Amino acid sequence: MCGIVGIVGKSNVNQALYDALTVLQHRGQDAAGIVTSHDGRLFLRKDNGLVRDVFHQRHMQRLVGHMGIGHVRYPTAGSSTSAEAQPFYVNSPYGITLAHNGNLTNVEQLAKEIYESDLRHVNTNSDSEVLLNVFAHELAQRGKLQPTEEDVFAAVTDVHNRCVGGYAVVAMVTGYGIVGFRDPHGIRPIVFGQRHTDEGVEYMIASESVSLDVLGFTLIRDLAPGEAVYITEDGKLHTRQCATNPSLTPCIFEHVYLARPDSIIDGVSVYKARLRMGEKLAEKILRERPDHDIDVVIPIPDTSRTAALELANHLGVKFREGFVKNRYIGRTFIMPGQAARKKSVRQKLNAIELEFRGKNVMLVDDSIVRGTTCKQIIQMAREAGAKNVYFCSAAPAVRYPNVYGIDMPSAHELIAHNRSTQDVADLIGADWLIYQDLPDLIEAVGGGKIKIDKFDCAVFDGQYVTGDVDEAYLNKIEQARNDASKVKTQAVSAIIDLYNN
């Protein structure tokens, strides 16, 4: 998962891009990058690390220009070297930079085509560089000295025809404008908005609406599946549907875990969706364990807090904060490698003993992926004196790998893969465990005022919406992306940079 942003402004956009990336930091803490355009030249800064660590005053001063794009990365494809920090750059045609959130499932075929047919060189293992080269090639095919919005939209149409997977993209065509586009299934989120200034209207494209809110932009809407938005350097906005058979099947895990609760995705409030997840869980507990003896509901900070609050309300049980979180540790789920993840949990959470001692405690988490985090947390609850520790997950059992841009790739590293609920409860050390039912999760997210009928729920049901994911593909990513192979691929690589500073 990654966070992307693009701004066409009336004054320097460096600070706005920086601020937007800090708001999207939850989407990736591995690397960050910004590129701006001024007088036909590009200015780039990108490196591994948090936004605040990558950009210092000297870097910000060099990022001049009224137009730019930014990216925060958590790696799901390729290794996590600084060479794969985004945005990526290609000089022909026009000088194009691109930032991408998602994952292409036909990347090997595309990389082969790019080399053999398009005569282009790809320097990293990142599918984002492949996507950039496909877009650049299709735009070059128009053969124009000065590309129009028609040319840009035609290139996006050809990208949709060639690329398969989940992708939300911002790309900057130097001296011309910024384009944002979304895959024909709308798997990954992307929104755009505007703000009025004394100099005129400024436009912004981003992964989540919260980044628009914080910068004072008004949300116009989400990009529809397959749609593109093109904002010219002088501030004219154009939109176009660029896919032949688009259908909205957004990733439901955005609402479970990835997105900030104050974001609105495809018209659905993430906060309200999580409240409804808590309601549905309460209904299931009352159905299956009407004589439960839960004394207190305690969330595992931070994502599960909203669902846990509503769960406690509906059960008529006390809601208490039993864990104090260290704010200076990253999100454990998006830490590369299991060793770093294990070490981090104890540093990250500490139990308040008086909330546990002698009580039957219901712990609530947004999901259970590898199971290592919740196993340690349950142990912490017991050490704090809990009589019984029950556990519930606001999401169903995660049994299958995600192939559209979230780091849960290897099936055998998922605790629920080929296991029953009781097996998982025994492994994590819970006295009993309850999972959300998938129909309830779909109803919680898609059953509010804005109706969404179908989601990408592949991590729960193994149904991949792009239709091209088979056993052979899953086996291949199993080999390439499990934690053991990630350790092996930490090759040292320098950035091939824009040397214009």
Coordinates of C-alpha atoms in Angstrom, one line a residue:
M1 CA 0.0 0.0 0.0
C2 CA 1.1 3.5 -0.7
G3 CA -0.1 7.1 -0.6
I4 CA -0.1 9.4 -3.7
V5 CA -0.8 13.1 -4.2
G6 CA -0.6 15.6 -7.0
I7 CA -1.2 19.3 -6.9
V8 CA -1.5 22.0 -9.7
G9 CA -1.3 25.3 -7.8
K10 CA -0.9 29.0 -8.3
S11 CA 2.2 29.3 -6.2
N12 CA 4.9 26.8 -5.0
V13 CA 3.4 23.5 -4.1
N14 CA 6.3 22.0 -2.2
Q15 CA 4.9 22.7 1.3
A16 CA 1.4 21.5 0.3
L17 CA 2.8 18.3 -1.1
Y18 CA 4.9 17.7 2.1
D19 CA 1.8 18.4 4.3
A20 CA -0.3 16.0 2.2
L21 CA 2.3 13.2 2.5
T22 CA 2.4 13.6 6.3
V23 CA -1.4 13.1 6.4
L24 CA -1.0 10.0 4.2
Q25 CA 2.0 8.7 6.2
H26 CA -0.2 5.8 7.6
R27 CA -0.3 4.4 4.0
G28 CA 3.5 3.9 3.9
Q29 CA 6.4 4.5 6.2
D30 CA 9.2 3.0 4.1
A31 CA 10.1 5.8 1.7
A32 CA 8.9 9.2 0.5
G33 CA 9.4 11.3 -2.6
I34 CA 8.3 14.6 -4.2
V35 CA 9.0 15.9 -7.6
T36 CA 8.0 19.4 -8.8
S37 CA 8.1 21.1 -12.2
H38 CA 9.2 24.7 -12.9
D39 CA 10.0 26.3 -16.3
G40 CA 10.2 22.9 -18.0
R41 CA 12.6 21.4 -15.5
L42 CA 12.1 18.8 -12.8
F43 CA 13.2 18.9 -9.2
L44 CA 13.2 15.6 -7.2
R45 CA 13.9 14.5 -3.7
K46 CA 13.2 10.9 -2.6
D47 CA 14.7 8.5 -0.1
N48 CA 13.9 5.8 2.4
G49 CA 12.4 7.0 5.6
L50 CA 9.4 8.9 7.0
V51 CA 8.4 12.2 5.3
R52 CA 9.9 14.3 8.1
D53 CA 13.2 12.5 7.8
V54 CA 13.5 12.6 4.0
F55 CA 12.7 16.3 3.5
H56 CA 14.9 18.9 5.2
Q57 CA 14.9 22.6 4.6
R58 CA 17.6 22.4 2.0
H59 CA 15.6 19.9 0.0
M60 CA 12.4 21.9 0.3
Q61 CA 14.0 25.0 -1.0
R62 CA 15.0 23.2 -4.2
L63 CA 11.5 21.8 -4.8
V64 CA 10.3 24.9 -6.7
G65 CA 7.3 25.0 -9.0
H66 CA 3.5 25.4 -9.1
M67 CA 3.0 21.7 -10.0
G68 CA 4.2 18.5 -8.4
I69 CA 3.4 15.0 -7.3
G70 CA 4.4 13.0 -4.1
H71 CA 4.4 9.5 -2.8
V72 CA 4.8 7.5 0.4
R73 CA 5.6 3.9 0.0
Y74 CA 5.3 0.6 1.7
P75 CA 6.8 -2.0 -0.6
T76 CA 4.7 -4.9 -1.8
A77 CA 6.5 -5.6 -5.0
G78 CA 10.3 -5.5 -5.5
S79 CA 12.6 -4.9 -2.5
S80 CA 12.7 -1.9 -0.3
T81 CA 15.8 -0.2 -1.6
S82 CA 15.9 3.6 -2.0
A83 CA 16.2 3.1 -5.8
E84 CA 12.6 2.1 -5.7
A85 CA 11.4 5.1 -3.8
Q86 CA 8.9 7.0 -6.0
P87 CA 8.1 9.1 -8.0
F88 CA 9.9 7.4 -11.0
Y89 CA 11.1 9.4 -14.0
V90 CA 11.4 8.8 -17.7
N91 CA 12.7 11.5 -20.0
S92 CA 10.7 10.5 -23.2
P93 CA 8.2 11.8 -24.1
Y94 CA 8.1 15.2 -22.6
G95 CA 9.7 14.1 -19.3
I96 CA 7.1 12.1 -17.2
T97 CA 7.2 11.3 -13.5
L98 CA 4.8 8.9 -11.9
A99 CA 3.6 7.7 -8.4
H100 CA 1.5 4.6 -8.0
N101 CA -0.5 2.8 -5.4
G102 CA -1.4 -0.8 -6.1
N103 CA 0.1 -3.8 -7.9
L104 CA 0.0 -5.1 -11.4
T105 CA -0.6 -8.8 -11.8
N106 CA 0.7 -9.1 -15.3
V107 CA 3.9 -7.2 -14.6
E108 CA 6.2 -9.9 -16.0
Q109 CA 4.5 -9.9 -19.4
L110 CA 4.5 -6.1 -19.5
A111 CA 8.2 -5.9 -18.6
K112 CA 8.9 -8.3 -21.5
E113 CA 6.8 -6.3 -23.9
I114 CA 8.4 -3.0 -22.8
Y115 CA 11.9 -4.4 -23.6
E116 CA 11.0 -6.4 -26.8
S117 CA 8.4 -4.2 -28.4
D118 CA 8.6 -0.7 -26.9
L119 CA 12.5 -0.8 -26.7
R120 CA 12.5 0.6 -23.2
H121 CA 14.8 -0.3 -20.3
V122 CA 13.4 -0.9 -16.8
N123 CA 16.0 -0.5 -14.0
T124 CA 14.2 -1.8 -10.9
N125 CA 12.0 -4.6 -9.8
S126 CA 9.1 -2.2 -9.2
D127 CA 5.9 -2.6 -11.1
S128 CA 5.5 1.2 -10.8
E129 CA 8.4 1.7 -13.2
V130 CA 6.8 -0.7 -15.6
L131 CA 3.5 1.2 -15.4
L132 CA 5.4 4.5 -16.0
N133 CA 7.0 3.1 -19.1
V134 CA 3.7 1.7 -20.5
F135 CA 2.1 5.1 -20.0
A136 CA 5.1 6.9 -21.5
H137 CA 5.1 4.6 -24.5
E138 CA 1.4 5.0 -25.2
L139 CA 1.7 8.8 -24.9
A140 CA 4.6 8.8 -27.3
Q141 CA 2.6 6.8 -29.8
R142 CA 0.4 9.8 -30.3
G143 CA 3.4 11.5 -31.9
K144 CA 2.6 15.1 -30.8
L145 CA 5.0 17.8 -30.0
Q146 CA 2.4 19.3 -27.6
P147 CA 0.0 16.7 -26.1
T148 CA -3.6 17.7 -25.6
E149 CA -6.1 16.2 -23.1
E150 CA -7.3 13.9 -25.9
D151 CA -3.8 12.5 -26.2
V152 CA -3.5 12.0 -22.5
F153 CA -6.8 10.2 -22.2
A154 CA -6.0 8.0 -25.2
A155 CA -2.8 7.0 -23.5
V156 CA -4.7 6.1 -20.3
T157 CA -7.1 4.0 -22.3
D158 CA -4.2 2.1 -23.8
V159 CA -2.7 1.6 -20.2
H160 CA -6.1 0.1 -19.1
N161 CA -6.0 -2.2 -22.1
R162 CA -2.5 -3.4 -21.3
C163 CA -2.3 -3.4 -17.5
V164 CA -4.1 -5.8 -15.2
G165 CA -4.3 -5.3 -11.4
G166 CA -5.2 -2.7 -8.9
Y167 CA -3.7 0.8 -9.4
A168 CA -4.3 4.4 -8.6
V169 CA -1.8 6.7 -10.3
V170 CA -0.7 10.3 -10.5
A171 CA 1.6 11.3 -13.3
M172 CA 3.1 14.6 -14.2
V173 CA 3.8 15.5 -17.8
T174 CA 6.5 18.2 -17.5
G175 CA 5.3 21.6 -18.7
Y176 CA 1.8 20.3 -19.5
G177 CA -0.1 19.0 -16.5
I178 CA -0.9 16.2 -14.0
V179 CA -3.1 13.2 -14.8
G180 CA -4.7 10.9 -12.2
F181 CA -6.3 7.6 -13.1
R182 CA -7.8 4.5 -11.5
D183 CA -8.0 0.9 -12.6
P184 CA -11.2 -0.3 -14.3
H185 CA -12.3 -2.2 -11.1
G186 CA -11.7 0.8 -8.8
I187 CA -9.7 -1.4 -6.4
R188 CA -7.4 1.3 -5.0
P189 CA -8.9 4.7 -3.9
I190 CA -8.2 8.0 -5.5
V191 CA -10.0 11.4 -5.1
F192 CA -9.7 14.9 -6.4
G193 CA -10.7 18.3 -5.1
Q194 CA -10.2 22.1 -5.4
R195 CA -9.5 25.2 -3.3
H196 CA -10.1 28.8 -4.3
T197 CA -7.2 31.3 -3.8
D198 CA -6.8 35.0 -4.7
E199 CA -4.7 33.9 -7.7
G200 CA -7.3 31.3 -8.9
V201 CA -8.4 27.7 -8.4
E202 CA -5.9 25.1 -7.3
Y203 CA -6.5 21.4 -7.8
M204 CA -5.4 18.3 -5.9
I205 CA -5.5 14.5 -6.5
A206 CA -4.8 12.1 -3.6
S207 CA -5.3 8.6 -2.2
E208 CA -7.7 9.7 0.6
S209 CA -10.0 12.7 1.1
V210 CA -8.5 13.4 4.5
S211 CA -5.4 14.9 2.8
L212 CA -7.7 17.3 0.9
D213 CA -9.5 18.3 4.2
V214 CA -6.3 19.1 6.0
L215 CA -5.0 21.4 3.2
G216 CA -8.3 23.2 2.9
F217 CA -9.4 21.6 -0.4
T218 CA -13.0 20.8 -1.1
L219 CA -13.6 17.2 -2.2
I220 CA -15.1 17.1 -5.7
R221 CA -15.5 13.3 -5.8
D222 CA -13.7 10.0 -6.2
L223 CA -12.5 9.0 -9.6
A224 CA -14.8 6.3 -11.0
P225 CA -13.2 3.0 -12.0
G226 CA -11.3 3.4 -15.2
E227 CA -11.7 7.2 -15.1
A228 CA -8.9 9.7 -15.6
V229 CA -8.7 13.4 -14.5
Y230 CA -6.2 15.7 -16.3
I231 CA -5.4 19.1 -14.9
T232 CA -3.3 21.4 -17.2
E233 CA -0.5 23.5 -15.9
D234 CA -2.7 26.6 -16.3
G235 CA -5.4 25.0 -14.1
K236 CA -8.0 23.6 -16.5
L237 CA -9.7 20.4 -15.3
H238 CA -10.8 17.6 -17.7
T239 CA -12.2 14.2 -16.8
R240 CA -12.9 11.2 -19.1
Q241 CA -14.0 7.6 -18.7
C242 CA -11.1 5.6 -20.3
A243 CA -12.1 2.0 -19.7
T244 CA -14.5 0.0 -21.8
N245 CA -16.2 -2.1 -19.1
P246 CA -15.6 -0.5 -15.8
S247 CA -17.2 -1.9 -12.6
L248 CA -16.8 -0.7 -9.0
T249 CA -15.2 -3.4 -6.8
P250 CA -13.1 -1.5 -4.3
C251 CA -10.8 -3.1 -1.8
I252 CA -12.8 -3.7 1.4
F253 CA -9.6 -3.9 3.4
E254 CA -9.3 -0.1 3.0
H255 CA -12.2 0.3 5.3
V256 CA -11.1 -2.4 7.7
Y257 CA -7.5 -1.2 8.3
L258 CA -5.7 0.9 5.7
A259 CA -7.6 4.2 5.5
R260 CA -7.8 6.9 8.1
P261 CA -11.3 6.9 9.9
D262 CA -11.8 10.5 8.8
S263 CA -11.6 9.7 5.1
I264 CA -14.5 9.1 2.8
I265 CA -13.9 6.5 0.1
D266 CA -16.3 6.0 -2.8
G267 CA -18.9 8.1 -0.8
V268 CA -18.6 5.9 2.3
S269 CA -17.4 7.3 5.6
V270 CA -14.6 5.0 6.9
Y271 CA -15.6 5.9 10.4
K272 CA -19.3 5.0 9.9
A273 CA -18.3 1.8 8.2
R274 CA -16.2 0.8 11.3
L275 CA -19.1 1.7 13.7
R276 CA -21.3 -0.6 11.7
M277 CA -18.6 -3.3 11.9
G278 CA -18.9 -3.1 15.7
E279 CA -22.7 -3.3 15.6
K280 CA -22.5 -6.5 13.4
L281 CA -20.0 -8.1 15.8
A282 CA -22.2 -7.4 18.8
E283 CA -25.1 -9.0 17.0
K284 CA -23.1 -12.1 16.2
I285 CA -21.8 -12.4 19.8
L286 CA -25.4 -12.0 21.2
R287 CA -26.5 -14.7 18.7
E288 CA -23.8 -17.2 19.4
R289 CA -23.0 -16.5 23.1
P290 CA -26.1 -14.9 24.6
D291 CA -24.9 -15.8 28.1
H292 CA -21.4 -14.2 27.6
D293 CA -19.6 -13.0 30.7
I294 CA -17.6 -10.1 29.2
D295 CA -16.8 -7.5 31.8
V296 CA -15.0 -5.0 29.6
V297 CA -14.3 -4.3 25.9
I298 CA -10.7 -3.1 25.2
P299 CA -9.6 -2.1 21.7
I300 CA -6.1 -2.7 20.4
P301 CA -5.1 0.8 19.3
D302 CA -5.7 2.5 17.0
T303 CA -7.7 1.2 14.0
S304 CA -10.1 -1.0 16.0
R305 CA -11.2 1.7 18.5
T306 CA -14.2 2.8 16.5
A307 CA -15.6 -0.8 16.1
A308 CA -14.8 -1.7 19.7
L309 CA -16.7 1.4 21.0
E310 CA -19.9 0.4 19.1
L311 CA -19.5 -3.2 20.1
A312 CA -19.4 -2.3 23.8
N313 CA -22.4 0.0 23.3
H314 CA -24.5 -2.7 21.8
L315 CA -23.5 -5.4 24.3
G316 CA -24.1 -3.0 27.2
V317 CA -20.6 -3.6 28.5
K318 CA -17.9 -1.1 29.7
F319 CA -15.5 0.2 27.1
R320 CA -12.0 0.9 28.4
E321 CA -8.7 1.9 27.0
G322 CA -6.5 -0.9 28.4
F323 CA -3.4 -0.3 26.3
V324 CA -1.2 2.8 26.0
K325 CA 0.4 3.2 22.6
N326 CA 3.9 4.6 22.0
R327 CA 3.2 7.0 19.1
Y328 CA 6.8 6.9 17.9
I329 CA 6.7 3.3 16.6
G330 CA 5.4 2.5 13.1
R331 CA 2.3 0.5 12.2
T332 CA 3.4 -3.1 12.9
F333 CA 1.4 -4.6 10.0
I334 CA 3.4 -2.5 7.5
M335 CA 6.8 -3.2 8.9
P336 CA 9.0 -5.2 6.5
G337 CA 9.9 -8.6 7.9
Q338 CA 8.4 -10.6 10.7
A339 CA 11.4 -10.1 13.1
A340 CA 10.9 -6.3 13.1
R341 CA 7.2 -6.8 13.6
K342 CA 7.6 -9.1 16.6
K343 CA 10.1 -6.8 18.3
S344 CA 7.9 -3.8 17.7
V345 CA 4.7 -5.0 19.5
R346 CA 6.2 -4.9 23.0
Q347 CA 7.8 -1.5 22.3
K348 CA 4.5 -0.2 21.0
L349 CA 1.9 -1.2 23.5
N350 CA 1.8 -1.3 27.3
A351 CA -1.1 -2.7 29.4
I352 CA -2.8 -0.7 32.2
E353 CA -3.0 -3.4 34.8
L354 CA -6.1 -2.1 36.7
E355 CA -8.3 -2.6 33.6
F356 CA -7.3 -6.2 33.3
R357 CA -6.9 -7.6 36.8
G358 CA -9.5 -10.2 37.6
K359 CA -11.7 -9.4 34.6
N360 CA -13.1 -11.2 31.6
V361 CA -11.7 -9.1 28.8
M362 CA -12.9 -8.9 25.2
L363 CA -10.0 -7.6 23.1
V364 CA -11.0 -6.1 19.7
D365 CA -8.7 -5.8 16.7
D366 CA -9.5 -4.7 13.1
S367 CA -8.2 -8.0 11.7
I368 CA -5.9 -10.9 12.3
V369 CA -3.3 -11.4 9.6
R370 CA -0.2 -13.2 10.7
G371 CA -1.3 -13.7 14.3
T372 CA 2.0 -12.7 15.9
T373 CA 0.8 -9.3 17.1
C374 CA -2.4 -10.6 18.8
K375 CA -0.7 -13.6 20.3
Q376 CA 1.7 -11.2 22.1
I377 CA -1.1 -8.8 23.1
I378 CA -3.2 -11.7 24.6
Q379 CA -0.1 -12.7 26.6
M380 CA 0.3 -9.1 27.8
A381 CA -3.4 -9.1 28.9
R382 CA -2.8 -12.4 30.9
E383 CA 0.3 -11.0 32.5
A384 CA -1.7 -7.9 33.5
G385 CA -4.0 -10.3 35.5
A386 CA -7.0 -10.9 33.1
K387 CA -9.2 -13.8 34.3
N388 CA -10.2 -14.7 30.7
V389 CA -9.1 -13.2 27.4
Y390 CA -11.6 -13.3 24.6
F391 CA -10.7 -11.9 21.2
C392 CA -12.8 -10.6 18.3
S393 CA -11.8 -9.5 14.8
A394 CA -13.8 -6.7 13.0
A395 CA -12.9 -8.5 9.8
P396 CA -13.4 -12.1 8.7
A397 CA -10.5 -14.6 8.7
V398 CA -7.7 -13.5 6.3
R399 CA -7.0 -16.7 4.5
Y400 CA -5.6 -15.7 1.1
P401 CA -2.8 -13.4 -0.1
N402 CA -3.6 -9.9 -1.5
V403 CA -2.2 -9.3 -5.0
Y404 CA -3.5 -5.7 -5.5
G405 CA -1.0 -3.8 -3.4
I406 CA -1.2 -4.8 0.3
D407 CA 1.6 -6.6 2.1
M408 CA 0.0 -9.9 3.1
P409 CA 1.4 -11.9 0.3
S410 CA 2.4 -15.4 1.4
A411 CA -0.6 -17.7 2.2
H412 CA 1.5 -19.8 4.6
E413 CA 2.3 -16.8 6.7
L414 CA -1.5 -16.1 7.3
I415 CA -2.5 -17.7 10.5
A416 CA -6.1 -18.5 9.3
H417 CA -4.9 -20.2 6.0
N418 CA -6.3 -23.8 6.1
R419 CA -7.2 -23.4 9.8
S420 CA -10.5 -23.3 11.7
T421 CA -11.5 -20.5 14.0
Q422 CA -10.8 -22.8 17.0
D423 CA -7.3 -23.6 15.6
V424 CA -6.6 -19.9 15.4
A425 CA -7.9 -19.3 18.9
D426 CA -5.6 -22.0 20.2
L427 CA -2.6 -20.6 18.4
I428 CA -3.1 -17.1 19.6
G429 CA -4.0 -18.2 23.1
A430 CA -7.5 -16.8 23.3
D431 CA -10.2 -18.4 25.5
W432 CA -12.6 -17.9 22.6
L433 CA -12.4 -16.1 19.3
I434 CA -15.0 -14.5 17.1
Y435 CA -14.6 -13.3 13.5
Q436 CA -16.9 -11.0 11.6
D437 CA -18.9 -12.8 8.9
L438 CA -18.1 -11.6 5.4
P439 CA -21.8 -10.8 4.5
D440 CA -21.9 -8.6 7.6
L441 CA -18.7 -6.8 6.7
I442 CA -20.0 -6.1 3.2
E443 CA -23.2 -4.8 4.7
A444 CA -21.3 -2.7 7.2
V445 CA -19.3 -1.0 4.4
G446 CA -21.6 -1.0 1.4
G447 CA -25.0 -0.9 3.1
G448 CA -25.2 2.7 4.4
K449 CA -26.6 5.6 2.5
I450 CA -24.2 5.0 -0.4
K451 CA -24.8 1.4 -1.7
I452 CA -21.9 -0.6 -3.0
D453 CA -22.9 -4.1 -4.1
K454 CA -19.5 -5.7 -4.7
F455 CA -16.1 -5.4 -3.2
D456 CA -12.7 -7.0 -3.7
C457 CA -12.8 -9.4 -0.7
A458 CA -10.1 -11.7 -2.1
V459 CA -8.1 -11.9 1.2
F460 CA -11.3 -13.4 2.8
D461 CA -12.9 -15.4 0.0
G462 CA -10.1 -16.0 -2.5
Q463 CA -12.1 -14.5 -5.4
Y464 CA -9.8 -12.1 -7.3
V465 CA -11.8 -9.6 -9.3
T466 CA -9.4 -9.2 -12.2
G467 CA -9.9 -12.8 -13.1
D468 CA -6.3 -13.5 -14.0
V469 CA -5.0 -14.8 -10.7
D470 CA -4.5 -18.6 -10.6
E471 CA -2.6 -21.1 -8.4
A472 CA 0.6 -20.7 -10.5
Y473 CA 0.6 -16.9 -9.9
L474 CA 0.0 -17.3 -6.2
N475 CA 2.8 -19.8 -5.9
K476 CA 5.1 -17.4 -7.7
I477 CA 4.4 -14.5 -5.4
E478 CA 4.6 -17.0 -2.4
Q479 CA 8.3 -17.6 -3.4
A480 CA 9.1 -14.0 -4.2
R481 CA 7.4 -12.2 -1.3
N482 CA 7.4 -14.2 1.9
D483 CA 9.4 -12.8 4.8
A484 CA 12.4 -15.1 4.3
S485 CA 12.9 -14.0 0.7
K486 CA 12.4 -10.3 1.6
V487 CA 15.5 -10.6 3.9
K488 CA 17.5 -12.1 1.0
T489 CA 16.6 -9.3 -1.5
Q490 CA 17.8 -6.3 0.5
A491 CA 20.3 -5.5 -2.1
V492 CA 22.1 -2.2 -1.9
S493 CA 21.2 0.0 -4.8
A494 CA 21.7 3.7 -5.4
I495 CA 19.0 6.0 -6.9
I496 CA 19.5 6.9 -10.5
D497 CA 18.5 10.5 -9.8
L498 CA 17.6 13.7 -11.6
Y499 CA 20.9 15.6 -11.3
N500 CA 19.5 19.1 -11.6
N501 CA 20.0 20.3 -8.0

